[in-house]
PDB file of C-alpha atoms in Angstrom:
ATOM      1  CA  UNK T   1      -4.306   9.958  15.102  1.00 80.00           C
ATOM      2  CA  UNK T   2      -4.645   6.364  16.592  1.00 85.00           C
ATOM      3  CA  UNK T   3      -2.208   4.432  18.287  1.00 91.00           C
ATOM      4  CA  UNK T   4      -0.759   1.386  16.609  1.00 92.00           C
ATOM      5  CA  UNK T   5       1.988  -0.751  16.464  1.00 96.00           C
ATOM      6  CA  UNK T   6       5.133  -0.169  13.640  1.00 96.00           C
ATOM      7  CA  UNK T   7       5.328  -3.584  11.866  1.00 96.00           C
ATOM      8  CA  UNK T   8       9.186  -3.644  11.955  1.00 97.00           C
ATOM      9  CA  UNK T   9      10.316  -2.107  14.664  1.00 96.00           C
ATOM     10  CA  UNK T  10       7.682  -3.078  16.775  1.00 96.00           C
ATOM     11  CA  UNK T  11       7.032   0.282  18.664  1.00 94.00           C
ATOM     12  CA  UNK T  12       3.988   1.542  19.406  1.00 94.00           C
ATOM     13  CA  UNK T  13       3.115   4.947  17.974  1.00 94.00           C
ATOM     14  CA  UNK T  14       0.711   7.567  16.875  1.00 92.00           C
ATOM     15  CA  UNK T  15      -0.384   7.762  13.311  1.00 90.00           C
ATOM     16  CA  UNK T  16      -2.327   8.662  10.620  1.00 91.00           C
ATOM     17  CA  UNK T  17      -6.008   7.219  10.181  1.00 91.00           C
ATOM     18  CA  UNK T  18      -6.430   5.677   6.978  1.00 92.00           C
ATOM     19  CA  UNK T  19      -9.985   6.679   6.141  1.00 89.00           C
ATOM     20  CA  UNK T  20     -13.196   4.198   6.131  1.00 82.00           C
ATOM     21  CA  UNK T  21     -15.028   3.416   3.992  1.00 69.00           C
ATOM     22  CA  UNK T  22     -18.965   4.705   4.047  1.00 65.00           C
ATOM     23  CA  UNK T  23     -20.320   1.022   2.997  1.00 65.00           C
ATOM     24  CA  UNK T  24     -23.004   3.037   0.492  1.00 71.00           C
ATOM     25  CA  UNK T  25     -21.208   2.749  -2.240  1.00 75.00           C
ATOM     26  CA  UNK T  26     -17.825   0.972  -3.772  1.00 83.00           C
ATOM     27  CA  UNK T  27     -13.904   1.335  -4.234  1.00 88.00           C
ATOM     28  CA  UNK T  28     -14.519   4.613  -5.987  1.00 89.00           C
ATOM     29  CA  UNK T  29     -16.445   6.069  -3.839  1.00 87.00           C
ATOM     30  CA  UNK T  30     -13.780   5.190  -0.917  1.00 89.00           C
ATOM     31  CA  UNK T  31     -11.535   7.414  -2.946  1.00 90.00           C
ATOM     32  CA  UNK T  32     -13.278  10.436  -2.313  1.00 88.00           C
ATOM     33  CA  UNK T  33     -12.744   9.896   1.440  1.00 87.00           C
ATOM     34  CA  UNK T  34      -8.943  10.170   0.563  1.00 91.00           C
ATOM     35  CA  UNK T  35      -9.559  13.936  -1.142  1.00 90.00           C
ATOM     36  CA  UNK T  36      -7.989  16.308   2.110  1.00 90.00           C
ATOM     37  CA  UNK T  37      -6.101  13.560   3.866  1.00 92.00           C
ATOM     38  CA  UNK T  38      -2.139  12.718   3.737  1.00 94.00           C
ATOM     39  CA  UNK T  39      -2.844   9.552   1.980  1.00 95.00           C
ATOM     40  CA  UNK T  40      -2.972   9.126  -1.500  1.00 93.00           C
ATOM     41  CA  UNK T  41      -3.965   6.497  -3.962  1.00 93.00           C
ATOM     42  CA  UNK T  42      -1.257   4.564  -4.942  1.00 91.00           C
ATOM     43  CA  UNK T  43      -2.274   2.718  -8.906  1.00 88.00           C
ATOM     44  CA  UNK T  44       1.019   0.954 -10.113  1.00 93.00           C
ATOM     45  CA  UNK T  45       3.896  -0.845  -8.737  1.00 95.00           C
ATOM     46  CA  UNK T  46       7.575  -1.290  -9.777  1.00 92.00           C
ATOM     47  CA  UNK T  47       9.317   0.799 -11.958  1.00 86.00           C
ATOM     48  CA  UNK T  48       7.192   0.091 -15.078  1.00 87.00           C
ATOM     49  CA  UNK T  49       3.970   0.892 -13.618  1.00 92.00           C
ATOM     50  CA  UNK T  50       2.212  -2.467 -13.673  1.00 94.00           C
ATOM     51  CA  UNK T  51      -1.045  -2.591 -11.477  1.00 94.00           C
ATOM     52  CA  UNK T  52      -0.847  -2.557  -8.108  1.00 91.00           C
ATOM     53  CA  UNK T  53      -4.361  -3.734  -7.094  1.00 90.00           C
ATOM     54  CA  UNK T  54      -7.974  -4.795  -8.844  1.00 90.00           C
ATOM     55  CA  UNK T  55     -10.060  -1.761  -8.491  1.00 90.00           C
ATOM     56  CA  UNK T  56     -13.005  -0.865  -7.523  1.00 90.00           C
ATOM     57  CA  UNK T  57     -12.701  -3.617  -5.147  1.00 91.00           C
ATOM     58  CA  UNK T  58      -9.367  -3.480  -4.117  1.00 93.00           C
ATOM     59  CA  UNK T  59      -7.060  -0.183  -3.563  1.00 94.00           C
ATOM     60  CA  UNK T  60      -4.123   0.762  -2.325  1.00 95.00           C
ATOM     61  CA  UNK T  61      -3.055   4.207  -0.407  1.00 95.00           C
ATOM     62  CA  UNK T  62       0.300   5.756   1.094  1.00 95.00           C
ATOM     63  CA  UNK T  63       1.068   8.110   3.133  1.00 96.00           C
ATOM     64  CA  UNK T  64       4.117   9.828   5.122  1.00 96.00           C
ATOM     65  CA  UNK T  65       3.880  11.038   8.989  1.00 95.00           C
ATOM     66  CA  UNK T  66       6.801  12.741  11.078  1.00 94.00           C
ATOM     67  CA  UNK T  67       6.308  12.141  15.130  1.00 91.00           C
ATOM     68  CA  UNK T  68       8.493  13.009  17.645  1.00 91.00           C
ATOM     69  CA  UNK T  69      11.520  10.026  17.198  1.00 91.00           C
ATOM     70  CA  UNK T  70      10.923  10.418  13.265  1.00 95.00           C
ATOM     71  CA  UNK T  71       9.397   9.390  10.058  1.00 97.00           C
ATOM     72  CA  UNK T  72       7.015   6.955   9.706  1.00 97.00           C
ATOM     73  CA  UNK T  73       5.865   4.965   6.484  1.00 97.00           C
ATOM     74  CA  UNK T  74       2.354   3.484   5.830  1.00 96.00           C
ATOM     75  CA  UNK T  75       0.185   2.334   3.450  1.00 95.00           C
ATOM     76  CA  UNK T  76      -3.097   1.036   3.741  1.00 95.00           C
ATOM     77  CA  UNK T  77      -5.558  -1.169   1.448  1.00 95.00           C
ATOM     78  CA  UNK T  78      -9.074  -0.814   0.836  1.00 93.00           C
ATOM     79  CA  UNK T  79     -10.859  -4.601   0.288  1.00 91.00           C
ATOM     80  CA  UNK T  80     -14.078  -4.531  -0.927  1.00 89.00           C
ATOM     81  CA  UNK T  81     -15.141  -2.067   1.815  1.00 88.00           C
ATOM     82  CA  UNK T  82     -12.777  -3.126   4.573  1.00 90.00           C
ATOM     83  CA  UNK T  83      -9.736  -0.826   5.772  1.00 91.00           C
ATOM     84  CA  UNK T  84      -6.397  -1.953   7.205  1.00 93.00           C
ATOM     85  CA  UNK T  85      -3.176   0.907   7.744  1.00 95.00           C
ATOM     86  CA  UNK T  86       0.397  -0.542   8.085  1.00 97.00           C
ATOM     87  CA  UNK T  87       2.894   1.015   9.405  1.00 97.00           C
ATOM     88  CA  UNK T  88       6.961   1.244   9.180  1.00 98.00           C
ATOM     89  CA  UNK T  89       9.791   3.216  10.648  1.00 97.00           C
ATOM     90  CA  UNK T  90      11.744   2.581   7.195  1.00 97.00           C
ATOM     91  CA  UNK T  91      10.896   3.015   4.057  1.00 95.00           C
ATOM     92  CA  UNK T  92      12.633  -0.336   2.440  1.00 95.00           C
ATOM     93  CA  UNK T  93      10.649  -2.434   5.090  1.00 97.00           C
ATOM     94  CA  UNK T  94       7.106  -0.354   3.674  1.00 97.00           C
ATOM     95  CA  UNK T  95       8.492  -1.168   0.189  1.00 95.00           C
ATOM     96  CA  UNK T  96       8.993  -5.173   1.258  1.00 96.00           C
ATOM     97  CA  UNK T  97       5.555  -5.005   2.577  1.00 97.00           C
ATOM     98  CA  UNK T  98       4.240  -3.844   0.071  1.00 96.00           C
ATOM     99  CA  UNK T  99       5.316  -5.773  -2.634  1.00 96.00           C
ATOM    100  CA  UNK T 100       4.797  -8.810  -1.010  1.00 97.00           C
ATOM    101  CA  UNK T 101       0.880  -7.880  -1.039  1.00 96.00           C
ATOM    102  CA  UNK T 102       1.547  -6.686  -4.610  1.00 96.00           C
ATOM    103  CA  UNK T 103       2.766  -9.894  -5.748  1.00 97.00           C
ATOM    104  CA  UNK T 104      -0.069 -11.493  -4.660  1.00 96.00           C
ATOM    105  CA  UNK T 105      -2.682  -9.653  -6.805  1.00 96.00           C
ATOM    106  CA  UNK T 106      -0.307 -10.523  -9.392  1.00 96.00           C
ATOM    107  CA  UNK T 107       0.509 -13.850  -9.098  1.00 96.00           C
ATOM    108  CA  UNK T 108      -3.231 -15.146  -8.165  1.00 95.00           C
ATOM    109  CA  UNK T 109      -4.558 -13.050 -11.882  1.00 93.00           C
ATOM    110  CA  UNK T 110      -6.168 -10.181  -9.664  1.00 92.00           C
ATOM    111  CA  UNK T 111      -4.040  -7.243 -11.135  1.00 93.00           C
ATOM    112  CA  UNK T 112      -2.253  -6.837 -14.259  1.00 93.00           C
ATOM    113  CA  UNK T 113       1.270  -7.748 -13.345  1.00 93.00           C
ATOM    114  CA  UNK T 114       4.077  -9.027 -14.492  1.00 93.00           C
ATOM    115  CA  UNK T 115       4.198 -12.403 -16.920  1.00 90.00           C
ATOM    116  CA  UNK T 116       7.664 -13.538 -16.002  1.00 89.00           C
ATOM    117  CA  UNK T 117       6.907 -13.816 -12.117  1.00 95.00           C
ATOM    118  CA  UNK T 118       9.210 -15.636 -10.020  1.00 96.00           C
ATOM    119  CA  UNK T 119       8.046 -18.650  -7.376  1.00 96.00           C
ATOM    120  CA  UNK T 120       7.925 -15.863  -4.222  1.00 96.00           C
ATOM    121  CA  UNK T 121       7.714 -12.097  -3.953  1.00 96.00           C
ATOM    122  CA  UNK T 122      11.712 -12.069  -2.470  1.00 95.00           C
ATOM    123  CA  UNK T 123      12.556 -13.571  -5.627  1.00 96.00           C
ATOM    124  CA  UNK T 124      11.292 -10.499  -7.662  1.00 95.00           C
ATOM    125  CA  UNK T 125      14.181  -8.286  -9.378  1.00 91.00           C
ATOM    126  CA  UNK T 126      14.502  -4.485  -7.872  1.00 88.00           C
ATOM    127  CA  UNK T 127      12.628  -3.195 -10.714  1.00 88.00           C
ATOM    128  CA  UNK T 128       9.224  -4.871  -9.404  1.00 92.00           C
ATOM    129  CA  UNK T 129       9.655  -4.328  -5.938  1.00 92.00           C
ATOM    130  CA  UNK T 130      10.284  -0.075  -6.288  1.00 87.00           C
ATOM    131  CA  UNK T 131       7.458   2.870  -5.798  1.00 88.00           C
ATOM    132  CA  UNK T 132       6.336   3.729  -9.145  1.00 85.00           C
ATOM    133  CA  UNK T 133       5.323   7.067  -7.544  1.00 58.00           C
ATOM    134  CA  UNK T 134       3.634   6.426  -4.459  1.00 46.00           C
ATOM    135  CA  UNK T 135       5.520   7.365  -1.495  1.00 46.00           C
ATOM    136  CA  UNK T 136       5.861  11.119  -1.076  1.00 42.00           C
ATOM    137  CA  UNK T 137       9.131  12.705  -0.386  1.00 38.00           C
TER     138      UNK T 137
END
């Protein structure tokens, strides 16, 4: 557990550890550091399944934890051997967040998205901006 702050309601709380990467090896090899934890590799986005990320360099993880006020939401992101957790109170605002980083691996040609993209990720109709199984309930 390490303390952080909620990126929409702002409160400070205890949560998961996404885990690191080893820097020996690549994306894949990240993965294994996942096998045993809460999170789990999340591969498409939106209802459809389109990609979510450009692996091995890029990855994307979820993962549910219950404290004391509630639940909380994260997901995390594996760049090319860097690690960064989010984390929500709700689930919509996780779901905003992370289509908005979606959309940008699809609109910049770095994951197989979508070829009828709107200007901005806000603009995206609700069947690109659902789980396409990646938070756990």
């Amino acid at each position: 557990m390490v303390g952080t702050t909620t990126k929409d309601t702002e409160e400070t709380v205890g949560a998961l550890v996404l885990p690191v990467d080893d820097r020996t090896g690549d994306g894949y090899d990240w993965l294994d550091n996942l096998t045993g934890s809460p999170w789990k590799v999340m591969g498409a986005w939106g209802i459809d399944g389109w990609d979510a990320e450009s692996w091995p360099y890029v990855f994307f993880a979820t993962a549910i934890h219950r404290n004391e006020i509630g639940t909380l939401y994260g997901y995390g992101t594996y760049v090319e051997g860097d690690t960064y957790a989010h984390w929500y109170r709700a689930e919509d605002a996780c779901h905003r967040a992370i289509t908005a980083e979606v959309f940008w691996y699809w609109k910049h040609g770095q994951a197989d998205g979508p070829s009828n993209l709107p200007a901005s990720a806000e603009e995206l109709t609700e069947q690109y901006t659902k789980p396409y199984g990646c938070i756990h309930r």
